[in-house]
PDB file of C-alpha atoms in Angstrom:
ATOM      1  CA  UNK A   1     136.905  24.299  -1.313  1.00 45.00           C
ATOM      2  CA  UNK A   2     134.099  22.343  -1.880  1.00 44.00           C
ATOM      3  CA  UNK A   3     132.609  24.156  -5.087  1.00 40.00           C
ATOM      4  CA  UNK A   4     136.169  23.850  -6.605  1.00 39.00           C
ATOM      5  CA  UNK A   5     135.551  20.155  -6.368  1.00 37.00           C
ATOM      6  CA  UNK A   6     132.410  20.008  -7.788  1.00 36.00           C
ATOM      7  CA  UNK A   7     133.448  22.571 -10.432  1.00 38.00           C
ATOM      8  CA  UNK A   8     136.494  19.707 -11.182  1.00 36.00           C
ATOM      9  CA  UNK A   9     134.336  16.975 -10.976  1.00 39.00           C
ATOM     10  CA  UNK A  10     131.530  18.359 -13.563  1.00 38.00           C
ATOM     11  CA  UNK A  11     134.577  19.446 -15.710  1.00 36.00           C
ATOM     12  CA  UNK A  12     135.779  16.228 -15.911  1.00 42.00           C
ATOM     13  CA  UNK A  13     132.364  14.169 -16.177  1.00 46.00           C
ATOM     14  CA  UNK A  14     131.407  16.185 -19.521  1.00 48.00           C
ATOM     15  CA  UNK A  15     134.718  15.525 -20.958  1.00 38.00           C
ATOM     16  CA  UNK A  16     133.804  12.313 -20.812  1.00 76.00           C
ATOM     17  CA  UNK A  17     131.450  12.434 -23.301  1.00 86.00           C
ATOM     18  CA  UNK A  18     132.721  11.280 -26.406  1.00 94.00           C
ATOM     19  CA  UNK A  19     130.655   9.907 -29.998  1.00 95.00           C
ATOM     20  CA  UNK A  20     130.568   7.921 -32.987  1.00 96.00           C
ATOM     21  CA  UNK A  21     128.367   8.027 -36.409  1.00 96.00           C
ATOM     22  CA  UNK A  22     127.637   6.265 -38.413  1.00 97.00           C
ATOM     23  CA  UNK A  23     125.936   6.020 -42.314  1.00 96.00           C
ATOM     24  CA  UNK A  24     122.942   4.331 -43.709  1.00 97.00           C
ATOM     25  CA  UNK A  25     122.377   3.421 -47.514  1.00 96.00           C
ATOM     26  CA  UNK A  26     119.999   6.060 -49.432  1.00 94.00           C
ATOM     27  CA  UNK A  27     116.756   4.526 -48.316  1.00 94.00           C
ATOM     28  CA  UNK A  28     118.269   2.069 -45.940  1.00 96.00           C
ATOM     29  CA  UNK A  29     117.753   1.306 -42.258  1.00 97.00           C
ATOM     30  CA  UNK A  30     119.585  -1.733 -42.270  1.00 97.00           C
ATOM     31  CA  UNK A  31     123.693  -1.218 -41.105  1.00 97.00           C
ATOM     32  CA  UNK A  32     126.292  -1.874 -43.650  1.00 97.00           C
ATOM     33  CA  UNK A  33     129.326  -4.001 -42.701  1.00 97.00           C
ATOM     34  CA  UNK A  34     131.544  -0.912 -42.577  1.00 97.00           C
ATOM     35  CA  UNK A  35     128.971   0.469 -40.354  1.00 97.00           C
ATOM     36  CA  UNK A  36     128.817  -2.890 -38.028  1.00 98.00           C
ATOM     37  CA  UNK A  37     132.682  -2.951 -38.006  1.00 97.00           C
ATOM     38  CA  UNK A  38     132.839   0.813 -36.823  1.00 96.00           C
ATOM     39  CA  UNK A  39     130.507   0.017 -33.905  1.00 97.00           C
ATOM     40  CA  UNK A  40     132.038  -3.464 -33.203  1.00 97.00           C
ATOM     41  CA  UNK A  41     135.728  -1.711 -32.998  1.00 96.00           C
ATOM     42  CA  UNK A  42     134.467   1.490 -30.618  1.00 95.00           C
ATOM     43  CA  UNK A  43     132.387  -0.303 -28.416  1.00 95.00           C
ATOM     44  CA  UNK A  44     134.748  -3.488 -27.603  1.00 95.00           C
ATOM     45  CA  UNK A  45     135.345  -1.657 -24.872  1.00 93.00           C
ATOM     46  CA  UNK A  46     133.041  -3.228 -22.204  1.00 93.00           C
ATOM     47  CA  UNK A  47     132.873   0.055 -19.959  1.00 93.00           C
ATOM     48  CA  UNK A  48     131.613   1.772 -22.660  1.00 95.00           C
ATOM     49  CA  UNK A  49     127.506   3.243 -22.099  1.00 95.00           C
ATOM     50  CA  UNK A  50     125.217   4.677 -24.827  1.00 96.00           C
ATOM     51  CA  UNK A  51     124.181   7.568 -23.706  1.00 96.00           C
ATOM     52  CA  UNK A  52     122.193   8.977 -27.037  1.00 97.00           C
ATOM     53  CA  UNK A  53     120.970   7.601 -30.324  1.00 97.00           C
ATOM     54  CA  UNK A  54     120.070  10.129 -32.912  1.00 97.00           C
ATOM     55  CA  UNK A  55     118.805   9.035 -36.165  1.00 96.00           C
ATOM     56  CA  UNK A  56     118.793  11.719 -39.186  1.00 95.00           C
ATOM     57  CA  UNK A  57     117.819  11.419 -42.847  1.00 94.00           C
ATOM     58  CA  UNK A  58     118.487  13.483 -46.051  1.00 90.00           C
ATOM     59  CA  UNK A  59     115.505  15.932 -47.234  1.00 89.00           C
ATOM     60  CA  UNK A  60     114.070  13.839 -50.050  1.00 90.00           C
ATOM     61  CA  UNK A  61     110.773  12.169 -49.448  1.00 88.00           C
ATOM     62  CA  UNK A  62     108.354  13.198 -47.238  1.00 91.00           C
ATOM     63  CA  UNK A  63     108.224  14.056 -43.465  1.00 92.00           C
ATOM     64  CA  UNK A  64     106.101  11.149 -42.212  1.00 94.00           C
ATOM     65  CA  UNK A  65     107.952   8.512 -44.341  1.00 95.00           C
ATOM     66  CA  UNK A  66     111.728   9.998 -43.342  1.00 94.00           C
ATOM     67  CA  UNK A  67     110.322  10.617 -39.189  1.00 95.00           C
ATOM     68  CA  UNK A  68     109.807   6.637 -39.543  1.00 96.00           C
ATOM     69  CA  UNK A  69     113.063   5.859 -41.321  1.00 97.00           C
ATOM     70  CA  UNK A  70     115.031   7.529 -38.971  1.00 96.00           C
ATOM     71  CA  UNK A  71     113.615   5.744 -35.938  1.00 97.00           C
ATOM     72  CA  UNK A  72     114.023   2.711 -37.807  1.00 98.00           C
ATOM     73  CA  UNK A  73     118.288   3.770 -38.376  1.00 97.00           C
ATOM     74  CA  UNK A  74     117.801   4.335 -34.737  1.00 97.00           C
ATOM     75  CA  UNK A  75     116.573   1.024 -33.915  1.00 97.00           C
ATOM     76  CA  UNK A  76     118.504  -1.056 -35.657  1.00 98.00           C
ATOM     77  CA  UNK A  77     121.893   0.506 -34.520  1.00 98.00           C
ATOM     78  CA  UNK A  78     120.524  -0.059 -30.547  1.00 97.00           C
ATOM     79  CA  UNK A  79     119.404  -3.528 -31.402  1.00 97.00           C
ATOM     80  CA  UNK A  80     123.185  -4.059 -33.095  1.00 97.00           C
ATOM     81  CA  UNK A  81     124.691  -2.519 -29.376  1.00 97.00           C
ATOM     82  CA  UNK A  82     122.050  -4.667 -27.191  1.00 96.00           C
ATOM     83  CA  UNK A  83     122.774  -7.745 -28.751  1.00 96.00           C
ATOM     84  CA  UNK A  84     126.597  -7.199 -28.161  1.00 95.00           C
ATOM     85  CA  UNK A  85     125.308  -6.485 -24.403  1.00 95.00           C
ATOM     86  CA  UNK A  86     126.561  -2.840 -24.545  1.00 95.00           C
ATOM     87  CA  UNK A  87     124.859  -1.077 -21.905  1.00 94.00           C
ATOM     88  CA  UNK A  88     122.793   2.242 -21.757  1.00 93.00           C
ATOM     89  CA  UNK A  89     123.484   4.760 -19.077  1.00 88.00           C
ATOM     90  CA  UNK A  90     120.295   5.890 -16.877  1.00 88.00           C
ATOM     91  CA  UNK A  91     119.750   8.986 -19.024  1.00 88.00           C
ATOM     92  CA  UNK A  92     119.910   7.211 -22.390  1.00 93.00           C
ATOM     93  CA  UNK A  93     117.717   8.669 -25.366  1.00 95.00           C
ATOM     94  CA  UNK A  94     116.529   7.632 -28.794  1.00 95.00           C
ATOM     95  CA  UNK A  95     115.134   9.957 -31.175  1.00 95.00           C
ATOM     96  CA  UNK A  96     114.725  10.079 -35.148  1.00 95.00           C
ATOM     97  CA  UNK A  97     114.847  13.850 -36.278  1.00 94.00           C
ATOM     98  CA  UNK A  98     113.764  12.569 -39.904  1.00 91.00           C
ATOM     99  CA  UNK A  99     114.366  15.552 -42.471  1.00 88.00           C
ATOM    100  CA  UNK A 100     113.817  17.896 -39.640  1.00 85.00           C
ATOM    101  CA  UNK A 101     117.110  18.909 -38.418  1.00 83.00           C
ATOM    102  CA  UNK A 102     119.708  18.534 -40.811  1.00 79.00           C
ATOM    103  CA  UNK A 103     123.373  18.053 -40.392  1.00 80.00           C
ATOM    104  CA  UNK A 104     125.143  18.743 -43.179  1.00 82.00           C
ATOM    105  CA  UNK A 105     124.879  20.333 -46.595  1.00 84.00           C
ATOM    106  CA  UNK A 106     125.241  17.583 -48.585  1.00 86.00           C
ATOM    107  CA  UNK A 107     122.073  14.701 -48.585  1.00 89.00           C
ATOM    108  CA  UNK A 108     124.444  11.535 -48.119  1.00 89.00           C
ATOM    109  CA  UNK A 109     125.875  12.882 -45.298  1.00 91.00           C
ATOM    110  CA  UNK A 110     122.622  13.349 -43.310  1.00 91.00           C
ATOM    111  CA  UNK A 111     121.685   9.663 -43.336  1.00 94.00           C
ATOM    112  CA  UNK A 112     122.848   9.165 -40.092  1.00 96.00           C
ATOM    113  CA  UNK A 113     122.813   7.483 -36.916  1.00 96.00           C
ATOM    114  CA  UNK A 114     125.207   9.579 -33.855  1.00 96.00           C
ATOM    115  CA  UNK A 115     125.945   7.201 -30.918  1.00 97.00           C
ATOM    116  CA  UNK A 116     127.108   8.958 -27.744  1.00 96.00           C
ATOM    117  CA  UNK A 117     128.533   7.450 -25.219  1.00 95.00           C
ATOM    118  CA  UNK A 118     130.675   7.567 -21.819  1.00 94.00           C
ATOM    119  CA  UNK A 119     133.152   5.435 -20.057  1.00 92.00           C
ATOM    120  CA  UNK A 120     131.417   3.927 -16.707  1.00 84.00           C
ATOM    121  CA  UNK A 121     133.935   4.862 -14.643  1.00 73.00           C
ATOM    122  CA  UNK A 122     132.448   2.412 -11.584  1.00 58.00           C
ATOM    123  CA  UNK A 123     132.817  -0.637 -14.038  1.00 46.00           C
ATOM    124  CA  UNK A 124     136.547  -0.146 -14.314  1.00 42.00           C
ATOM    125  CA  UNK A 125     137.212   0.649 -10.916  1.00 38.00           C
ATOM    126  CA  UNK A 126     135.083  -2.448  -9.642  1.00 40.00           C
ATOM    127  CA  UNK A 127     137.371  -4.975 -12.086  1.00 41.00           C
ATOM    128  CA  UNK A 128     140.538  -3.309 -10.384  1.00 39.00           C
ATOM    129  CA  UNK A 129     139.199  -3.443  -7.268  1.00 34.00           C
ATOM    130  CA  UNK A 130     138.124  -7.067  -8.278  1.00 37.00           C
ATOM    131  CA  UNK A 131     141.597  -8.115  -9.233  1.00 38.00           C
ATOM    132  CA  UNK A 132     143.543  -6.683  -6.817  1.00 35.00           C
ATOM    133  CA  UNK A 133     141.674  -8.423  -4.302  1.00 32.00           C
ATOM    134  CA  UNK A 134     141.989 -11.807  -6.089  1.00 36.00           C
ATOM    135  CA  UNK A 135     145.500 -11.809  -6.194  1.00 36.00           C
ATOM    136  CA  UNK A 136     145.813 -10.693  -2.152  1.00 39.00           C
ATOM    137  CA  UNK A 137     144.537 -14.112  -1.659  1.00 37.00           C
TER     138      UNK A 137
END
C-alpha cells in the first residue's frame, strides 16, 4: 500500500513540471517586449516557482564570448522574474550552455532562454485554507 502511494505521489509531482522559452535578438541579451509579455502572461500566476533557467546561443562566434552571452540571456530573464517577485523553488538552477549544446537545427532558434517551472502546491492550499477560515468568522 504504501509504495503505491509514493509511486502516485512521484507520478503526479513530475507531471507537474511544466516550461516556457523564450527568444533573444541575434547578439542580444536584453528581452524583447514579446519576450517580457510571454513571461508576464505565464507567470501571473503567483504559485508559480522557477525551477530551471537555461540559456543557449546559436554556433556563430566563439565559445568564450557565446558561454558569457548565454549567462547573460540567463540573467536577465531571472532578474525580469525576481523583480515581479516570482519565486524559485529550493532546487532552482541557472546555467548558460553557450554554443555547446544546441537545440535546434536552425541558428535563430537556439538563442534561447527555457524557464521551468512548477505550481507550489502549499501556496494554494494555504490561501484556501486562509479564506475558508476568514469567512468562518
Amino acid at each position: 500500500m504504501r509504495l503505491v502511494v509514493l509511486i502516485l505521489f512521484f507520478s503526479i509531482t513530475a507531471a507537474a513540471q511544466r516550461q516556457v522559452t523564450v527568444f533573444f535578438d541575434f547578439e542580444k541579451s536584453d528581452l524583447t517586449p514579446i519576450a517580457q509579455e510571454q513571461l508576464k502572461s505565464v507567470f501571473s500566476n503567483p504559485t508559480l516557482q522557477i525551477t530551471k533557467i537555461y540559456g543557449y546561443c546559436d554556433w556563430k562566434g566563439g565559445s568564450t564570448y557565446n558561454d558569457s552571452l548565454s549567462y547573460a540571456r540567463v540573467d536577465a530573464v531571472y532578474k525580469f522574474l525576481k523583480e515581479r517577485k516570482v519565486k524559485t523553488d529550493s532546487t532552482f538552477e541557472g546555467i548558460g550552455f553557450g554554443k555547446n549544446f544546441p537545440q535546434s537545427k536552425t541558428q535563430a532558434e537556439n538563442r534561447k532562454v527555457t524557464v521551468s517551472f512548477i505550481e507550489s502546491k502549499a501556496d494554494s492550499r494555504a490561501e484556501e485554507h486562509k479564506e475558508s477560515f476568514s469567512s468562518e468568522i
